[in-house]
Short mmCIF file of C-alpha atoms in Angstrom, two decimals:
data_model
loop_
_atom_site.label_atom_id
_atom_site.label_comp_id
_atom_site.label_asym_id
_atom_site.label_seq_id
_atom_site.Cartn_x
_atom_site.Cartn_y
_atom_site.Cartn_z
CA UNK A 1 0.00 0.00 -0.02
CA UNK A 2 1.47 3.43 -0.92
CA UNK A 3 0.70 6.61 0.81
CA UNK A 4 1.18 10.13 -0.41
CA UNK A 5 0.60 13.32 1.46
CA UNK A 6 -1.23 16.12 -0.42
CA UNK A 7 -2.24 19.64 0.48
CA UNK A 8 -5.79 20.98 0.58
CA UNK A 9 -6.31 24.59 -0.36
CA UNK A 10 -9.23 26.47 1.17
CA UNK A 11 -10.97 28.43 -1.57
CA UNK A 12 -11.79 31.21 0.99
CA UNK A 13 -8.11 31.93 1.49
CA UNK A 14 -6.74 34.92 -0.38
CA UNK A 15 -3.60 33.95 -2.11
CA UNK A 16 -0.76 36.12 -3.47
CA UNK A 17 0.19 34.55 -6.80
CA UNK A 18 3.89 35.35 -6.10
CA UNK A 19 3.86 33.39 -2.78
CA UNK A 20 3.35 29.77 -2.01
CA UNK A 21 0.97 28.97 0.82
CA UNK A 22 1.15 25.70 2.64
CA UNK A 23 -1.77 24.07 4.40
CA UNK A 24 -1.59 23.46 8.10
CA UNK A 25 -0.58 19.87 9.05
CA UNK A 26 -4.17 18.96 10.01
CA UNK A 27 -5.37 19.77 6.42
CA UNK A 28 -2.94 17.42 4.65
CA UNK A 29 -4.45 14.48 2.87
CA UNK A 30 -3.04 10.93 2.84
CA UNK A 31 -3.59 8.75 -0.27
CA UNK A 32 -3.86 5.07 0.17
CA UNK A 33 -3.77 2.79 -2.79
CA UNK A 34 -6.93 0.58 -3.15
CA UNK A 35 -7.27 -2.71 -5.12
CA UNK A 36 -9.41 -1.87 -8.11
CA UNK A 37 -11.68 -4.87 -7.38
CA UNK A 38 -12.54 -3.27 -3.95
CA UNK A 39 -14.00 -0.09 -5.53
CA UNK A 40 -15.30 -1.27 -8.87
CA UNK A 41 -17.76 -4.17 -9.31
CA UNK A 42 -17.24 -6.70 -12.07
CA UNK A 43 -20.43 -5.64 -13.71
CA UNK A 44 -19.01 -5.77 -17.24
CA UNK A 45 -16.95 -8.36 -19.05
CA UNK A 46 -13.36 -8.24 -18.02
CA UNK A 47 -12.16 -7.63 -21.51
CA UNK A 48 -14.57 -4.72 -22.09
CA UNK A 49 -13.26 -1.23 -21.21
CA UNK A 50 -15.04 0.39 -18.22
CA UNK A 51 -16.97 3.51 -19.12
CA UNK A 52 -17.12 5.46 -15.84
CA UNK A 53 -18.13 9.00 -15.35
CA UNK A 54 -15.36 11.21 -13.91
CA UNK A 55 -15.86 14.48 -12.15
CA UNK A 56 -12.73 15.63 -13.94
CA UNK A 57 -9.11 15.94 -13.00
CA UNK A 58 -8.02 17.22 -9.59
CA UNK A 59 -4.94 19.13 -8.56
CA UNK A 60 -3.25 16.09 -6.95
CA UNK A 61 -0.94 13.92 -9.06
CA UNK A 62 -0.58 10.17 -8.94
CA UNK A 63 1.95 9.12 -6.30
CA UNK A 64 3.12 6.27 -8.67
CA UNK A 65 3.41 8.15 -12.01
CA UNK A 66 4.09 11.58 -10.37
CA UNK A 67 2.99 13.36 -13.57
CA UNK A 68 -0.61 12.41 -14.17
CA UNK A 69 -3.40 14.32 -12.42
CA UNK A 70 -5.83 12.05 -10.63
CA UNK A 71 -9.49 12.05 -11.64
CA UNK A 72 -12.31 12.00 -9.14
CA UNK A 73 -14.70 9.10 -9.59
CA UNK A 74 -17.93 9.19 -7.59
CA UNK A 75 -20.26 6.24 -6.80
CA UNK A 76 -22.27 5.03 -9.77
CA UNK A 77 -23.61 1.74 -11.24
CA UNK A 78 -20.39 -0.23 -11.07
CA UNK A 79 -18.43 1.99 -8.54
CA UNK A 80 -18.95 1.13 -4.85
CA UNK A 81 -16.76 3.83 -3.39
CA UNK A 82 -15.80 7.26 -4.45
CA UNK A 83 -12.09 7.29 -5.15
CA UNK A 84 -9.27 9.04 -7.06
CA UNK A 85 -8.17 7.24 -10.29
CA UNK A 86 -4.96 7.54 -12.39
CA UNK A 87 -5.68 7.08 -16.12
CA UNK A 88 -2.06 6.32 -16.79
CA UNK A 89 -1.34 3.38 -14.46
CA UNK A 90 -4.95 2.56 -13.67
CA UNK A 91 -4.41 2.87 -9.91
CA UNK A 92 -7.16 3.73 -7.42
CA UNK A 93 -6.52 5.78 -4.31
CA UNK A 94 -8.63 6.73 -1.23
CA UNK A 95 -8.04 10.08 0.37
CA UNK A 96 -8.36 10.79 4.07
CA UNK A 97 -7.08 13.33 6.62
CA UNK A 98 -4.26 12.47 9.02
CA UNK A 99 -6.76 11.81 11.77
CA UNK A 100 -8.46 9.18 9.65
CA UNK A 101 -11.53 11.18 8.54
CA UNK A 102 -12.41 10.34 5.02
CA UNK A 103 -11.96 13.21 2.43
CA UNK A 104 -14.11 11.84 -0.27
CA UNK A 105 -17.43 11.32 1.47
CA UNK A 106 -20.28 13.77 1.03
#
């Protein structure tokens, strides 16, 4: 299982484009890799490509590839759990805060 720490940015914060602002330690996210079978049901043939709706790319990049922005996948027909997905290496990640609180639940 790999873990990666990411920063959350509060949209209410005023930021100076010339300065870098870091989130307080309690706002850091931890990514944990998930086995794809634990988040996506086998509701389609294994040789058929999955057609999942994505909410689009997020700021965070894949901890494995380090270049690809992850995509947010919410629960849907074949998806049991909201997760972050890398389109390059097909890895799935859960995001939670350091205290264990899930970051992807509504």
